[in-house]
Amino acid sequence: WNPDVVHLATPDRLGFAALKWAEKEGLPIVSSYHTHFPSYLSYYRAGALEPLLWRLARRFYNRVQEVFVPTPSMAAVLREHGITAPIDLWPRGVETDRFTPEARSSLWREKQGFAEDDVVITFVSRLVKEKSVDVYADVVSRLRARGLPVRGLVVGSGPEREAMEARSPEAVFTGHLSGEEIAAAYASSDIFLFPSETETFGNVTLEAMASGLPAVCADAVGSSSLVVDGGTGYLCPPRDVDAFTDATARLVQDPALRQRLGKAARKRALTYDWDAILGRVADRYRLAASGVAQDV
């Protein structure tokens, strides 16, 4: 076995072992930053461990030839924490033929118990603390307290589901969905609300945008490179429930605004074509194999 390039995904025990092996073999090594682990710590009262994680990250990423990141803002974070290896962009793509406004279904909405005039506010994710599930629940609750005709739709599973159901008894919880079901869930919604600040790239945000939904997201690394504030949705300060509530209320109360921003979101999502994105990564592999690395 004689690979041309070794691509390492995570600076864990296996990642360090593979790094050591590839160095011993004299092979070109690249890596990618998929999960922003340091941002999870505060949700589990372990913030004191953040310097240790960044120290491990520097020991790992500064030994590779190139690091792929999903957004320029993520590249900036790595630079701030002492990652000096060349960095290049590897954004995610979306299946725009699957995630499309055409998947909207009045029958699907009816099966979930939504009325025709309900404004459905959707959250799609693992149901864990670091996705700011409490912020989502608080926002929907506040909007209903204002008398606005909103219903929550929560797609996904995880340890926080029971707590979310207790806080949002009016919401529909579908559990994990895939295929045509998840596409229908997005397109049959009206607003995508995703307050998570721990993403490296907002895959679910991009899927929602491709489905024609305006997105209200945290102004943080994962979403700030996707959502155009005031153009395809709104960006709010992380964990600022008041800001998220006000931004979402504007969309609830103005159907024309929802439609305009949703169309713009779909148009922006169409630029994330998988073939072009993966072709670029293949080109970076070829350059790495030839000993060439260029920073973004």
mmCIF file of N, CA and C in Angstrom, residues 11-111:
data_model
loop_
_atom_site.group_PDB
_atom_site.id
_atom_site.type_symbol
_atom_site.label_atom_id
_atom_site.label_comp_id
_atom_site.label_asym_id
_atom_site.label_seq_id
_atom_site.Cartn_x
_atom_site.Cartn_y
_atom_site.Cartn_z
ATOM 1 N N PRO A 11 -7.971 15.382 15.178
ATOM 2 C CA PRO A 11 -6.794 15.272 16.044
ATOM 3 C C PRO A 11 -7.075 14.475 17.318
ATOM 4 N N ASP A 12 -7.539 13.245 17.139
ATOM 5 C CA ASP A 12 -7.772 12.366 18.277
ATOM 6 C C ASP A 12 -6.651 11.321 18.328
ATOM 7 N N ARG A 13 -6.833 10.286 19.123
ATOM 8 C CA ARG A 13 -5.778 9.289 19.292
ATOM 9 C C ARG A 13 -5.423 8.625 17.961
ATOM 10 N N LEU A 14 -6.436 8.258 17.191
ATOM 11 C CA LEU A 14 -6.176 7.633 15.888
ATOM 12 C C LEU A 14 -5.521 8.625 14.941
ATOM 13 N N GLY A 15 -5.989 9.874 14.968
ATOM 14 C CA GLY A 15 -5.412 10.887 14.089
ATOM 15 C C GLY A 15 -3.936 11.104 14.348
ATOM 16 N N PHE A 16 -3.544 11.188 15.618
ATOM 17 C CA PHE A 16 -2.131 11.365 15.948
ATOM 18 C C PHE A 16 -1.305 10.144 15.548
ATOM 19 N N ALA A 17 -1.889 8.948 15.700
ATOM 20 C CA ALA A 17 -1.174 7.735 15.296
ATOM 21 C C ALA A 17 -0.945 7.717 13.785
ATOM 22 N N ALA A 18 -1.973 8.108 13.032
ATOM 23 C CA ALA A 18 -1.840 8.148 11.577
ATOM 24 C C ALA A 18 -0.854 9.230 11.145
ATOM 25 N N LEU A 19 -0.870 10.357 11.857
ATOM 26 C CA LEU A 19 0.065 11.439 11.565
ATOM 27 C C LEU A 19 1.506 10.955 11.741
ATOM 28 N N LYS A 20 1.763 10.272 12.839
ATOM 29 C CA LYS A 20 3.103 9.754 13.109
ATOM 30 C C LYS A 20 3.529 8.753 12.038
ATOM 31 N N TRP A 21 2.604 7.885 11.634
ATOM 32 C CA TRP A 21 2.922 6.890 10.601
ATOM 33 C C TRP A 21 3.251 7.566 9.278
ATOM 34 N N ALA A 22 2.401 8.544 8.862
ATOM 35 C CA ALA A 22 2.604 9.204 7.573
ATOM 36 C C ALA A 22 3.918 9.981 7.561
ATOM 37 N N GLU A 23 4.263 10.605 8.685
ATOM 38 C CA GLU A 23 5.542 11.311 8.776
ATOM 39 C C GLU A 23 6.706 10.327 8.623
ATOM 40 N N LYS A 24 6.599 9.177 9.268
ATOM 41 C CA LYS A 24 7.647 8.165 9.180
ATOM 42 C C LYS A 24 7.827 7.676 7.753
ATOM 43 N N GLU A 25 6.715 7.575 7.009
ATOM 44 C CA GLU A 25 6.762 7.111 5.618
ATOM 45 C C GLU A 25 7.133 8.216 4.645
ATOM 46 N N GLY A 26 7.216 9.449 5.124
ATOM 47 C CA GLY A 26 7.564 10.573 4.256
ATOM 48 C C GLY A 26 6.478 10.941 3.270
ATOM 49 N N LEU A 27 5.217 10.781 3.648
ATOM 50 C CA LEU A 27 4.101 11.022 2.735
ATOM 51 C C LEU A 27 3.525 12.430 2.910
ATOM 52 N N PRO A 28 2.996 13.025 1.849
ATOM 53 C CA PRO A 28 2.290 14.311 1.984
ATOM 54 C C PRO A 28 1.056 14.129 2.867
ATOM 55 N N ILE A 29 0.840 15.066 3.782
ATOM 56 C CA ILE A 29 -0.277 14.964 4.728
ATOM 57 C C ILE A 29 -1.116 16.231 4.656
ATOM 58 N N VAL A 30 -2.430 16.043 4.500
ATOM 59 C CA VAL A 30 -3.368 17.158 4.604
ATOM 60 C C VAL A 30 -4.384 16.810 5.683
ATOM 61 N N SER A 31 -5.098 17.803 6.150
ATOM 62 C CA SER A 31 -6.117 17.556 7.157
ATOM 63 C C SER A 31 -7.293 18.485 6.909
ATOM 64 N N SER A 32 -8.370 18.260 7.644
ATOM 65 C CA SER A 32 -9.549 19.121 7.525
ATOM 66 C C SER A 32 -10.135 19.353 8.901
ATOM 67 N N TYR A 33 -10.690 20.542 9.090
ATOM 68 C CA TYR A 33 -11.263 20.944 10.372
ATOM 69 C C TYR A 33 -12.772 20.892 10.237
ATOM 70 N N HIS A 34 -13.359 19.790 10.721
ATOM 71 C CA HIS A 34 -14.796 19.552 10.543
ATOM 72 C C HIS A 34 -15.626 19.993 11.740
ATOM 73 N N THR A 35 -15.109 19.771 12.949
ATOM 74 C CA THR A 35 -15.890 19.951 14.166
ATOM 75 C C THR A 35 -15.172 20.907 15.103
ATOM 76 N N HIS A 36 -15.870 21.952 15.510
ATOM 77 C CA HIS A 36 -15.260 22.992 16.337
ATOM 78 C C HIS A 36 -15.390 22.593 17.811
ATOM 79 N N PHE A 37 -14.621 21.589 18.204
ATOM 80 C CA PHE A 37 -14.745 21.018 19.544
ATOM 81 C C PHE A 37 -14.588 22.046 20.677
ATOM 82 N N PRO A 38 -13.647 23.002 20.608
ATOM 83 C CA PRO A 38 -13.517 23.938 21.736
ATOM 84 C C PRO A 38 -14.793 24.695 22.062
ATOM 85 N N SER A 39 -15.633 24.934 21.048
ATOM 86 C CA SER A 39 -16.864 25.690 21.287
ATOM 87 C C SER A 39 -17.898 24.888 22.067
ATOM 88 N N TYR A 40 -17.710 23.565 22.171
ATOM 89 C CA TYR A 40 -18.676 22.740 22.900
ATOM 90 C C TYR A 40 -18.492 22.851 24.417
ATOM 91 N N LEU A 41 -17.276 23.200 24.854
ATOM 92 C CA LEU A 41 -16.908 23.016 26.257
ATOM 93 C C LEU A 41 -17.780 23.796 27.229
ATOM 94 N N SER A 42 -18.128 25.036 26.867
ATOM 95 C CA SER A 42 -18.887 25.867 27.797
ATOM 96 C C SER A 42 -20.260 25.294 28.094
ATOM 97 N N TYR A 43 -20.800 24.487 27.171
ATOM 98 C CA TYR A 43 -22.113 23.900 27.383
ATOM 99 C C TYR A 43 -22.079 22.756 28.395
ATOM 100 N N TYR A 44 -20.872 22.285 28.691
ATOM 101 C CA TYR A 44 -20.723 21.171 29.632
ATOM 102 C C TYR A 44 -19.842 21.560 30.815
ATOM 103 N N ARG A 45 -19.769 22.885 31.071
ATOM 104 C CA ARG A 45 -19.017 23.429 32.202
ATOM 105 C C ARG A 45 -17.578 22.930 32.212
ATOM 106 N N ALA A 46 -16.987 22.899 31.033
ATOM 107 C CA ALA A 46 -15.612 22.422 30.903
ATOM 108 C C ALA A 46 -14.750 23.427 30.158
ATOM 109 N N GLY A 47 -15.102 24.712 30.257
ATOM 110 C CA GLY A 47 -14.379 25.746 29.531
ATOM 111 C C GLY A 47 -12.909 25.826 29.880
ATOM 112 N N ALA A 48 -12.553 25.375 31.081
ATOM 113 C CA ALA A 48 -11.143 25.425 31.492
ATOM 114 C C ALA A 48 -10.258 24.533 30.632
ATOM 115 N N LEU A 49 -10.881 23.596 29.915
ATOM 116 C CA LEU A 49 -10.101 22.678 29.071
ATOM 117 C C LEU A 49 -9.787 23.261 27.694
ATOM 118 N N GLU A 50 -10.347 24.428 27.370
ATOM 119 C CA GLU A 50 -10.162 24.966 26.020
ATOM 120 C C GLU A 50 -8.691 25.194 25.667
ATOM 121 N N PRO A 51 -7.864 25.772 26.538
ATOM 122 C CA PRO A 51 -6.450 25.931 26.181
ATOM 123 C C PRO A 51 -5.764 24.603 25.852
ATOM 124 N N LEU A 52 -6.149 23.536 26.560
ATOM 125 C CA LEU A 52 -5.571 22.220 26.282
ATOM 126 C C LEU A 52 -5.955 21.742 24.887
ATOM 127 N N LEU A 53 -7.223 21.926 24.500
ATOM 128 C CA LEU A 53 -7.651 21.500 23.169
ATOM 129 C C LEU A 53 -6.906 22.263 22.075
ATOM 130 N N TRP A 54 -6.738 23.561 22.267
ATOM 131 C CA TRP A 54 -6.025 24.337 21.254
ATOM 132 C C TRP A 54 -4.541 23.951 21.213
ATOM 133 N N ARG A 55 -3.978 23.595 22.344
ATOM 134 C CA ARG A 55 -2.592 23.133 22.355
ATOM 135 C C ARG A 55 -2.444 21.835 21.558
ATOM 136 N N LEU A 56 -3.380 20.930 21.729
ATOM 137 C CA LEU A 56 -3.382 19.686 20.944
ATOM 138 C C LEU A 56 -3.596 19.996 19.461
ATOM 139 N N ALA A 57 -4.491 20.946 19.175
ATOM 140 C CA ALA A 57 -4.754 21.304 17.773
ATOM 141 C C ALA A 57 -3.492 21.840 17.114
ATOM 142 N N ARG A 58 -2.748 22.699 17.806
ATOM 143 C CA ARG A 58 -1.513 23.233 17.229
ATOM 144 C C ARG A 58 -0.491 22.120 16.980
ATOM 145 N N ARG A 59 -0.370 21.201 17.940
ATOM 146 C CA ARG A 59 0.558 20.073 17.774
ATOM 147 C C ARG A 59 0.187 19.216 16.571
ATOM 148 N N PHE A 60 -1.078 19.153 16.254
ATOM 149 C CA PHE A 60 -1.558 18.307 15.158
ATOM 150 C C PHE A 60 -1.508 19.043 13.814
ATOM 151 N N TYR A 61 -2.234 20.159 13.716
ATOM 152 C CA TYR A 61 -2.404 20.819 12.420
ATOM 153 C C TYR A 61 -1.128 21.487 11.923
ATOM 154 N N ASN A 62 -0.246 21.911 12.807
ATOM 155 C CA ASN A 62 0.987 22.556 12.348
ATOM 156 C C ASN A 62 2.018 21.564 11.827
ATOM 157 N N ARG A 63 1.697 20.288 11.837
ATOM 158 C CA ARG A 63 2.583 19.266 11.279
ATOM 159 C C ARG A 63 2.107 18.768 9.913
ATOM 160 N N VAL A 64 0.978 19.307 9.402
ATOM 161 C CA VAL A 64 0.478 18.840 8.107
ATOM 162 C C VAL A 64 0.810 19.868 7.033
ATOM 163 N N GLN A 65 0.678 19.439 5.808
ATOM 164 C CA GLN A 65 1.044 20.279 4.666
ATOM 165 C C GLN A 65 -0.027 21.322 4.365
ATOM 166 N N GLU A 66 -1.276 21.000 4.668
ATOM 167 C CA GLU A 66 -2.379 21.913 4.376
ATOM 168 C C GLU A 66 -3.593 21.516 5.214
ATOM 169 N N VAL A 67 -4.368 22.523 5.636
ATOM 170 C CA VAL A 67 -5.594 22.287 6.393
ATOM 171 C C VAL A 67 -6.771 22.830 5.589
ATOM 172 N N PHE A 68 -7.806 21.994 5.394
ATOM 173 C CA PHE A 68 -9.023 22.421 4.705
ATOM 174 C C PHE A 68 -10.042 22.873 5.747
ATOM 175 N N VAL A 69 -10.628 24.042 5.535
ATOM 176 C CA VAL A 69 -11.667 24.561 6.421
ATOM 177 C C VAL A 69 -12.891 24.922 5.584
ATOM 178 N N PRO A 70 -14.089 24.914 6.198
ATOM 179 C CA PRO A 70 -15.298 25.156 5.402
ATOM 180 C C PRO A 70 -15.579 26.615 5.091
ATOM 181 N N THR A 71 -15.050 27.555 5.899
ATOM 182 C CA THR A 71 -15.373 28.967 5.687
ATOM 183 C C THR A 71 -14.158 29.841 5.992
ATOM 184 N N PRO A 72 -14.090 31.030 5.402
ATOM 185 C CA PRO A 72 -13.014 31.968 5.747
ATOM 186 C C PRO A 72 -13.021 32.342 7.226
ATOM 187 N N SER A 73 -14.208 32.450 7.837
ATOM 188 C CA SER A 73 -14.274 32.803 9.252
ATOM 189 C C SER A 73 -13.663 31.705 10.116
ATOM 190 N N MET A 74 -13.801 30.443 9.699
ATOM 191 C CA MET A 74 -13.175 29.355 10.446
ATOM 192 C C MET A 74 -11.665 29.416 10.293
ATOM 193 N N ALA A 75 -11.197 29.780 9.117
ATOM 194 C CA ALA A 75 -9.754 29.945 8.907
ATOM 195 C C ALA A 75 -9.206 31.017 9.845
ATOM 196 N N ALA A 76 -9.959 32.107 10.011
ATOM 197 C CA ALA A 76 -9.522 33.188 10.899
ATOM 198 C C ALA A 76 -9.416 32.708 12.345
ATOM 199 N N VAL A 77 -10.357 31.873 12.773
ATOM 200 C CA VAL A 77 -10.319 31.341 14.136
ATOM 201 C C VAL A 77 -9.064 30.492 14.345
ATOM 202 N N LEU A 78 -8.753 29.647 13.370
ATOM 203 C CA LEU A 78 -7.558 28.806 13.497
ATOM 204 C C LEU A 78 -6.296 29.669 13.551
ATOM 205 N N ARG A 79 -6.238 30.697 12.746
ATOM 206 C CA ARG A 79 -5.076 31.588 12.757
ATOM 207 C C ARG A 79 -4.947 32.270 14.138
ATOM 208 N N GLU A 80 -6.068 32.704 14.690
ATOM 209 C CA GLU A 80 -6.051 33.366 15.996
ATOM 210 C C GLU A 80 -5.489 32.460 17.086
ATOM 211 N N HIS A 81 -5.629 31.150 16.900
ATOM 212 C CA HIS A 81 -5.186 30.203 17.922
ATOM 213 C C HIS A 81 -3.882 29.498 17.544
ATOM 214 N N GLY A 82 -3.135 30.109 16.639
ATOM 215 C CA GLY A 82 -1.781 29.654 16.400
ATOM 216 C C GLY A 82 -1.595 28.551 15.390
ATOM 217 N N ILE A 83 -2.597 28.305 14.557
ATOM 218 C CA ILE A 83 -2.425 27.326 13.475
ATOM 219 C C ILE A 83 -1.733 28.044 12.326
ATOM 220 N N THR A 84 -0.509 27.624 12.020
ATOM 221 C CA THR A 84 0.302 28.326 11.022
ATOM 222 C C THR A 84 0.430 27.574 9.707
ATOM 223 N N ALA A 85 -0.071 26.345 9.630
ATOM 224 C CA ALA A 85 -0.010 25.585 8.377
ATOM 225 C C ALA A 85 -0.831 26.288 7.302
ATOM 226 N N PRO A 86 -0.493 26.098 6.027
ATOM 227 C CA PRO A 86 -1.327 26.663 4.954
ATOM 228 C C PRO A 86 -2.770 26.190 5.082
ATOM 229 N N ILE A 87 -3.716 27.085 4.798
ATOM 230 C CA ILE A 87 -5.141 26.788 4.919
ATOM 231 C C ILE A 87 -5.820 27.034 3.582
ATOM 232 N N ASP A 88 -6.712 26.113 3.214
ATOM 233 C CA ASP A 88 -7.492 26.292 1.988
ATOM 234 C C ASP A 88 -8.959 25.997 2.296
ATOM 235 N N LEU A 89 -9.864 26.518 1.482
ATOM 236 C CA LEU A 89 -11.294 26.369 1.721
ATOM 237 C C LEU A 89 -11.834 25.078 1.109
ATOM 238 N N TRP A 90 -12.655 24.405 1.895
ATOM 239 C CA TRP A 90 -13.422 23.259 1.423
ATOM 240 C C TRP A 90 -14.843 23.412 1.957
ATOM 241 N N PRO A 91 -15.667 24.241 1.309
ATOM 242 C CA PRO A 91 -17.053 24.391 1.766
ATOM 243 C C PRO A 91 -17.858 23.142 1.470
ATOM 244 N N ARG A 92 -18.998 23.014 2.103
ATOM 245 C CA ARG A 92 -19.882 21.892 1.833
ATOM 246 C C ARG A 92 -20.796 22.239 0.667
ATOM 247 N N GLY A 93 -21.379 21.206 0.090
ATOM 248 C CA GLY A 93 -22.331 21.399 -0.986
ATOM 249 C C GLY A 93 -23.719 20.963 -0.552
ATOM 250 N N VAL A 94 -24.666 21.076 -1.452
ATOM 251 C CA VAL A 94 -26.040 20.691 -1.145
ATOM 252 C C VAL A 94 -26.672 20.111 -2.403
ATOM 253 N N GLU A 95 -27.533 19.127 -2.205
ATOM 254 C CA GLU A 95 -28.253 18.513 -3.321
ATOM 255 C C GLU A 95 -29.474 19.376 -3.642
ATOM 256 N N THR A 96 -29.288 20.311 -4.558
ATOM 257 C CA THR A 96 -30.353 21.272 -4.819
ATOM 258 C C THR A 96 -31.521 20.662 -5.587
ATOM 259 N N ASP A 97 -31.324 19.465 -6.150
ATOM 260 C CA ASP A 97 -32.449 18.799 -6.799
ATOM 261 C C ASP A 97 -33.312 18.061 -5.777
ATOM 262 N N ARG A 98 -32.756 17.747 -4.604
ATOM 263 C CA ARG A 98 -33.530 17.131 -3.522
ATOM 264 C C ARG A 98 -34.121 18.188 -2.602
ATOM 265 N N PHE A 99 -33.256 19.104 -2.157
ATOM 266 C CA PHE A 99 -33.718 20.175 -1.269
ATOM 267 C C PHE A 99 -34.164 21.343 -2.142
ATOM 268 N N THR A 100 -35.445 21.436 -2.355
ATOM 269 C CA THR A 100 -36.008 22.394 -3.304
ATOM 270 C C THR A 100 -37.368 22.861 -2.809
ATOM 271 N N PRO A 101 -37.765 24.100 -3.145
ATOM 272 C CA PRO A 101 -39.105 24.569 -2.766
ATOM 273 C C PRO A 101 -40.216 23.698 -3.338
ATOM 274 N N GLU A 102 -39.934 22.987 -4.418
ATOM 275 C CA GLU A 102 -40.944 22.142 -5.049
ATOM 276 C C GLU A 102 -41.339 20.955 -4.176
ATOM 277 N N ALA A 103 -40.554 20.676 -3.137
ATOM 278 C CA ALA A 103 -40.893 19.566 -2.238
ATOM 279 C C ALA A 103 -41.968 19.959 -1.219
ATOM 280 N N ARG A 104 -42.397 21.218 -1.234
ATOM 281 C CA ARG A 104 -43.434 21.660 -0.280
ATOM 282 C C ARG A 104 -44.714 20.871 -0.510
ATOM 283 N N SER A 105 -45.344 20.456 0.591
ATOM 284 C CA SER A 105 -46.520 19.595 0.494
ATOM 285 C C SER A 105 -47.551 19.987 1.541
ATOM 286 N N SER A 106 -48.720 20.401 1.080
ATOM 287 C CA SER A 106 -49.809 20.707 2.008
ATOM 288 C C SER A 106 -50.277 19.445 2.708
ATOM 289 N N LEU A 107 -50.180 18.302 2.029
ATOM 290 C CA LEU A 107 -50.556 17.030 2.635
ATOM 291 C C LEU A 107 -49.608 16.682 3.781
ATOM 292 N N TRP A 108 -48.304 16.941 3.580
ATOM 293 C CA TRP A 108 -47.327 16.661 4.639
ATOM 294 C C TRP A 108 -47.622 17.536 5.853
ATOM 295 N N ARG A 109 -47.912 18.801 5.623
ATOM 296 C CA ARG A 109 -48.232 19.709 6.728
ATOM 297 C C ARG A 109 -49.486 19.228 7.467
ATOM 298 N N GLU A 110 -50.475 18.820 6.704
ATOM 299 C CA GLU A 110 -51.724 18.355 7.320
ATOM 300 C C GLU A 110 -51.485 17.114 8.179
ATOM 301 N N LYS A 111 -50.641 16.214 7.703
ATOM 302 C CA LYS A 111 -50.337 14.990 8.458
ATOM 303 C C LYS A 111 -49.649 15.311 9.780
#
